[in-house]
mmCIF file with all atom_site columns, C-alpha atoms in Angstrom:
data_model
loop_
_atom_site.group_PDB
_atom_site.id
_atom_site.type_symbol
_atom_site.label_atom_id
_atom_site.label_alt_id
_atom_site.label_comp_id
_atom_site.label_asym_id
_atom_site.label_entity_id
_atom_site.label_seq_id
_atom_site.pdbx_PDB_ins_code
_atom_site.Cartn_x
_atom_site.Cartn_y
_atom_site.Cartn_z
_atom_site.occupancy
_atom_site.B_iso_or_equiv
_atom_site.pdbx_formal_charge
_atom_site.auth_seq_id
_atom_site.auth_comp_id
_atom_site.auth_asym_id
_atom_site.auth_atom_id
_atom_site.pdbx_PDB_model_num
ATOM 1   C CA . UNK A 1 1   ? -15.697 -39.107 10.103 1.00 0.00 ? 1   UNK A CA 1
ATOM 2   C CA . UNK A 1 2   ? -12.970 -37.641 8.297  1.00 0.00 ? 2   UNK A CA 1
ATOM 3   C CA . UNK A 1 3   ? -15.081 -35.583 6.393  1.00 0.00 ? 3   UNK A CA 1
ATOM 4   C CA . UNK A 1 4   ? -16.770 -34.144 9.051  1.00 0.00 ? 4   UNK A CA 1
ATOM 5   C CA . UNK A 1 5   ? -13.565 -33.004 10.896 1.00 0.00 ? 5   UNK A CA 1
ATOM 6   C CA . UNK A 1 6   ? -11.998 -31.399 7.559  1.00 0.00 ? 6   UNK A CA 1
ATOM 7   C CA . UNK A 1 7   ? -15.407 -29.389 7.138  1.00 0.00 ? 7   UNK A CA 1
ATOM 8   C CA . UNK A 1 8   ? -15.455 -28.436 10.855 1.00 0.00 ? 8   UNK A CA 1
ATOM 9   C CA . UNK A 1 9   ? -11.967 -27.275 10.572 1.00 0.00 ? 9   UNK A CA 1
ATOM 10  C CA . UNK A 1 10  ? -12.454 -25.266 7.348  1.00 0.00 ? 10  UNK A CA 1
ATOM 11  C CA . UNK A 1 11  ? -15.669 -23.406 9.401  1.00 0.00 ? 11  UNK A CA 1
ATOM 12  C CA . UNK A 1 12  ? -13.838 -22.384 12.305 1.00 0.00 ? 12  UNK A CA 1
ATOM 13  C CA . UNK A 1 13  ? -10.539 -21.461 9.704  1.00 0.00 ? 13  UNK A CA 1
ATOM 14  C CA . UNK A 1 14  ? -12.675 -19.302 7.419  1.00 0.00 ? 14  UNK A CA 1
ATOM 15  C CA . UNK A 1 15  ? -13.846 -16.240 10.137 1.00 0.00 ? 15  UNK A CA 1
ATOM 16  C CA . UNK A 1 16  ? -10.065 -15.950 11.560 1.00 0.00 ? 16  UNK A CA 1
ATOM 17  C CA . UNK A 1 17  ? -8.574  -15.650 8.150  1.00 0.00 ? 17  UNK A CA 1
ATOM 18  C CA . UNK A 1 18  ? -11.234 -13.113 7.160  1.00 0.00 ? 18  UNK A CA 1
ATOM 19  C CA . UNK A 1 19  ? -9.668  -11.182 9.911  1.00 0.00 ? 19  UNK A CA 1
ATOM 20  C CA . UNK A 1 20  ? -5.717  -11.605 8.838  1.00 0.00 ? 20  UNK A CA 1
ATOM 21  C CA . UNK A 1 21  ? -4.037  -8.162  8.817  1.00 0.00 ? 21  UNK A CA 1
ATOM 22  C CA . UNK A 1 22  ? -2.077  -7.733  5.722  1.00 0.00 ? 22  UNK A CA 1
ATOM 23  C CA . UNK A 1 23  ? 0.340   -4.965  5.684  1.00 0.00 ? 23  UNK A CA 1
ATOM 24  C CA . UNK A 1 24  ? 2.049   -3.160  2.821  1.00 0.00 ? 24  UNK A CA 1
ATOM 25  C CA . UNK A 1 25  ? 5.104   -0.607  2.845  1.00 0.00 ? 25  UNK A CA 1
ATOM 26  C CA . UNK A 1 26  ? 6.454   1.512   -0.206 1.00 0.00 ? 26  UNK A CA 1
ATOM 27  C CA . UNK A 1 27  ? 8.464   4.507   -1.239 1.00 0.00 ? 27  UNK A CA 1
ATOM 28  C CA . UNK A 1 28  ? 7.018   8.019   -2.510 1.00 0.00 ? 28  UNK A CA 1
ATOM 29  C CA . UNK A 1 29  ? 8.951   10.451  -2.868 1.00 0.00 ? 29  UNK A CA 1
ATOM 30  C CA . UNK A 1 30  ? 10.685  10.551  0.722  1.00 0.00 ? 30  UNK A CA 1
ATOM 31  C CA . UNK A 1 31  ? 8.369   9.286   2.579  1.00 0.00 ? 31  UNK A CA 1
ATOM 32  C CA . UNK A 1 32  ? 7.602   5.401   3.361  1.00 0.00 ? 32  UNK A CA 1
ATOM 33  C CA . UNK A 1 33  ? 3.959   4.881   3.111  1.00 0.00 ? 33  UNK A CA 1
ATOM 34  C CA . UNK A 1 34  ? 1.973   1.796   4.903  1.00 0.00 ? 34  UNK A CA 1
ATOM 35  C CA . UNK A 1 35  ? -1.168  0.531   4.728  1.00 0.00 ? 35  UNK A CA 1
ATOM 36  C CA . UNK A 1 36  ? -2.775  -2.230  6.409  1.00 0.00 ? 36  UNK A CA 1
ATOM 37  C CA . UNK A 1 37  ? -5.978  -4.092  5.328  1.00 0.00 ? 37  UNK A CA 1
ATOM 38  C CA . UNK A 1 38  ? -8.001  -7.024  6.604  1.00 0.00 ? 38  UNK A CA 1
ATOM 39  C CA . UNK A 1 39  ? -8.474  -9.810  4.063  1.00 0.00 ? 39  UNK A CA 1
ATOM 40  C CA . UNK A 1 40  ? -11.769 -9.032  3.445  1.00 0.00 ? 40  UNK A CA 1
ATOM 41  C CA . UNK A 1 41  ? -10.594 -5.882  2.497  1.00 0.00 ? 41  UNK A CA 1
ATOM 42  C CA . UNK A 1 42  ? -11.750 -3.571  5.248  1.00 0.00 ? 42  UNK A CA 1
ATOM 43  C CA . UNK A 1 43  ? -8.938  -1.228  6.617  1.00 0.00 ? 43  UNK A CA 1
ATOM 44  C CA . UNK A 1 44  ? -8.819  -1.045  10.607 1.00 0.00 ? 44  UNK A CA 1
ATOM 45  C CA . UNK A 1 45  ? -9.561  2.838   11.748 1.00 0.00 ? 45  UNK A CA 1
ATOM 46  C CA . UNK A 1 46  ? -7.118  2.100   14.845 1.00 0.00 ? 46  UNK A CA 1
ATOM 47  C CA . UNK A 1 47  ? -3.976  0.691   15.117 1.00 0.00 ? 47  UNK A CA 1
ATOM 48  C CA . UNK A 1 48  ? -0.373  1.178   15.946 1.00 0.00 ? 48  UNK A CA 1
ATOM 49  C CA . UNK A 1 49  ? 2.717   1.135   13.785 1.00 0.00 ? 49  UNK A CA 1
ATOM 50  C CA . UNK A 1 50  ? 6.216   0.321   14.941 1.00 0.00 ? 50  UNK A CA 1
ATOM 51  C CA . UNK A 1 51  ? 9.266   0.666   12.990 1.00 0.00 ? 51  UNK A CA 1
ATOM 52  C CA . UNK A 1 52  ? 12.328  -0.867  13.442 1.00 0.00 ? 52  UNK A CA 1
ATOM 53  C CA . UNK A 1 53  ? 15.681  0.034   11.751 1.00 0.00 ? 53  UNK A CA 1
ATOM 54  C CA . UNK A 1 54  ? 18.312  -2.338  10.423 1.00 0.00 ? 54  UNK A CA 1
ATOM 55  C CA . UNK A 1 55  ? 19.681  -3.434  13.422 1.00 0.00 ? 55  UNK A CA 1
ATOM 56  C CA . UNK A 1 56  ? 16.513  -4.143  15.155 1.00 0.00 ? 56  UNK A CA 1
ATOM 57  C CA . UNK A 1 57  ? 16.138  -0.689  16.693 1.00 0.00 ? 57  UNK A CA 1
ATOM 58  C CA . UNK A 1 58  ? 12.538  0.997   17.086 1.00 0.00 ? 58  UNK A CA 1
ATOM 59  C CA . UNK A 1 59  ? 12.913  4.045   15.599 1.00 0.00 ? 59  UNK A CA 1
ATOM 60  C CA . UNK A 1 60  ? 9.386   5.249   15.295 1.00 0.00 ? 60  UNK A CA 1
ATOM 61  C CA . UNK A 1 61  ? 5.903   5.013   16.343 1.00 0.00 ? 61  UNK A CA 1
ATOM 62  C CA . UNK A 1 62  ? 2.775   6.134   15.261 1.00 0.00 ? 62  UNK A CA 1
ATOM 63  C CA . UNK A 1 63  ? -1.182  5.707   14.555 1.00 0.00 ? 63  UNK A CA 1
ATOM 64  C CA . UNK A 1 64  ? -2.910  4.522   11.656 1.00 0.00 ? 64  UNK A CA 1
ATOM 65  C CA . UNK A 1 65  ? -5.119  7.265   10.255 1.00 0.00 ? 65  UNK A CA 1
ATOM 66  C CA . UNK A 1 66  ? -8.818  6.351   9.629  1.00 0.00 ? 66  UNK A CA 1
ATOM 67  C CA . UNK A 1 67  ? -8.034  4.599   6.035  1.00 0.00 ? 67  UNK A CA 1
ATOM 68  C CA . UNK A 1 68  ? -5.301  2.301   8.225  1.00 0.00 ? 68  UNK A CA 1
ATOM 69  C CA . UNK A 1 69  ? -2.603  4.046   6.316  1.00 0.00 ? 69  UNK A CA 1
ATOM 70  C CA . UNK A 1 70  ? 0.475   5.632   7.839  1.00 0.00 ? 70  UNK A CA 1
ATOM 71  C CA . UNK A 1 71  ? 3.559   8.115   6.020  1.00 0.00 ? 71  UNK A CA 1
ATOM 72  C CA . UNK A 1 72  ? 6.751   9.162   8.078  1.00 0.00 ? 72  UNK A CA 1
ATOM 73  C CA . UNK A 1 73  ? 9.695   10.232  6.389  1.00 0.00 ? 73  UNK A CA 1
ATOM 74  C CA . UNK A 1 74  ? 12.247  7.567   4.716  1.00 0.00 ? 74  UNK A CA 1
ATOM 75  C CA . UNK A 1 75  ? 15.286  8.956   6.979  1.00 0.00 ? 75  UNK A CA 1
ATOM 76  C CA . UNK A 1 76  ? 17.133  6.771   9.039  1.00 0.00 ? 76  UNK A CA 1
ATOM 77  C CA . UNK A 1 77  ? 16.421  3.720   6.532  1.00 0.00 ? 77  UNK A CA 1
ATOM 78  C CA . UNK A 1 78  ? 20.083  2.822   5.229  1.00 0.00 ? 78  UNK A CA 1
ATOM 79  C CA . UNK A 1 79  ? 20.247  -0.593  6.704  1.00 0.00 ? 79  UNK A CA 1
ATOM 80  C CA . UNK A 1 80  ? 16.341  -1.114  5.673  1.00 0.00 ? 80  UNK A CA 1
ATOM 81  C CA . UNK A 1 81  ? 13.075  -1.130  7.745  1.00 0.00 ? 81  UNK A CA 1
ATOM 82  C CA . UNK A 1 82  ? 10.672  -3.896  9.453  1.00 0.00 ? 82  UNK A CA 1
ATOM 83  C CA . UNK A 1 83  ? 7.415   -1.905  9.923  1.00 0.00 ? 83  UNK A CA 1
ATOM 84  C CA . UNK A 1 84  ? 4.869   -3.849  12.415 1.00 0.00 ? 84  UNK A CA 1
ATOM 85  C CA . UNK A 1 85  ? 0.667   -2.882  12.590 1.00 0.00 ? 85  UNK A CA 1
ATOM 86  C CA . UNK A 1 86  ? -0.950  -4.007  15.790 1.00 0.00 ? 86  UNK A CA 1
ATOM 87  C CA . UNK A 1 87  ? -4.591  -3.616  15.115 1.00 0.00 ? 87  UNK A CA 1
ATOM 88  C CA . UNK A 1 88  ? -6.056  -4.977  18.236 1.00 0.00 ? 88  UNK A CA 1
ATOM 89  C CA . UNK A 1 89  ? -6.921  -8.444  19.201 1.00 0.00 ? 89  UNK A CA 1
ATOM 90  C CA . UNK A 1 90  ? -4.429  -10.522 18.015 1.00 0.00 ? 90  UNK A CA 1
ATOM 91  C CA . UNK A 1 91  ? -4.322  -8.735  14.633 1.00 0.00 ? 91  UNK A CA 1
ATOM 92  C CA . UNK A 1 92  ? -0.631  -7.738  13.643 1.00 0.00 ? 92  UNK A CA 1
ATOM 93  C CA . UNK A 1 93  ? 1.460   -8.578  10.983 1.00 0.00 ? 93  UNK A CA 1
ATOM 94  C CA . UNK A 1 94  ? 5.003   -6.929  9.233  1.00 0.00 ? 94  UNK A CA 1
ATOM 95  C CA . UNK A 1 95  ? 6.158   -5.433  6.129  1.00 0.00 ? 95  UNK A CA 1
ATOM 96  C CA . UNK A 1 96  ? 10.161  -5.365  5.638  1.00 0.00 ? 96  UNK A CA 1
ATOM 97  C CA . UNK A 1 97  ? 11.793  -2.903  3.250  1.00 0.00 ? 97  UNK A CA 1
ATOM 98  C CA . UNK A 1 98  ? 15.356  -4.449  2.494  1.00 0.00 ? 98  UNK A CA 1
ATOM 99  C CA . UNK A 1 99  ? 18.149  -1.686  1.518  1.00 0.00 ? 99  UNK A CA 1
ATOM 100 C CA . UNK A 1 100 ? 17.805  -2.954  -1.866 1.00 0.00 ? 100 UNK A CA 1
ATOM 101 C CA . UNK A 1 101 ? 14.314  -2.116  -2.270 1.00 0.00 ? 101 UNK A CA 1
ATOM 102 C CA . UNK A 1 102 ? 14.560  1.386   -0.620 1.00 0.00 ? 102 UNK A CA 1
ATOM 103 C CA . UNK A 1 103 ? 17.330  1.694   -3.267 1.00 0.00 ? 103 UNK A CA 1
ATOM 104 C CA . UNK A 1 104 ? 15.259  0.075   -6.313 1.00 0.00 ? 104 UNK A CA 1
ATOM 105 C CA . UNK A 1 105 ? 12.112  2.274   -5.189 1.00 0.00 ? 105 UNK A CA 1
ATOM 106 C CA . UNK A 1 106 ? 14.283  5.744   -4.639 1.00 0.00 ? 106 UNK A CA 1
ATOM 107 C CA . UNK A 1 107 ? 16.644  5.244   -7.777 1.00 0.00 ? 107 UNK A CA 1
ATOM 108 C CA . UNK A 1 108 ? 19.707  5.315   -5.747 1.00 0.00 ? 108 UNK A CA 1
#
């Protein structure tokens, strides 16, 4: 009985993890750069990003482009960034850039 319910449990797990946003965010050059991916590796062609500065502000928002990547300029990033994706139905997730990795990735 156990058994079953573990193996039931791992079927209906299995399809909503395949869909699990993952989001990245880097520096290049001055720009932050995101990208978003499912974890089956498929990028989402829609979506919106939100960024929020250090004291919980949003500062910015934009689209994803059609690879589910986004670049706005690193300005206004001194007390670091949280940078949400909303991809649609329930898919979101965050990336944060602390001030000491904008200042590890920019050399300053």
């Amino acid at each position: 009985m156990i058994r079953a319910a573990l193996i039931a449990l791992a079927l209906l797990t299995g399809p909503a993890l395949a869909h699990r946003l993952n989001v990245f965010a880097w520096i290049d050059g001055g720009e932050v750069v995101v990208e978003a991916k499912f974890a089956s590796g498929a990028r989402p062609r829609v979506g919106m990003v939100r960024v929020y500065d250090g004291a919980d502000a949003l500062i910015r928002t934009m689209g994803v482009d059609e690879n589910g990547s986004a670049r706005f300029p690193l300005e206004g990033a001194g007390q670091g960034l949280r940078i949400e994706v909303d991809a649609g139905d329930g898919h979101e997730d965050y990336w944060i850039l602390t001030p000491d990795d904008i200042a590890r990735q920019t050399g300053g």
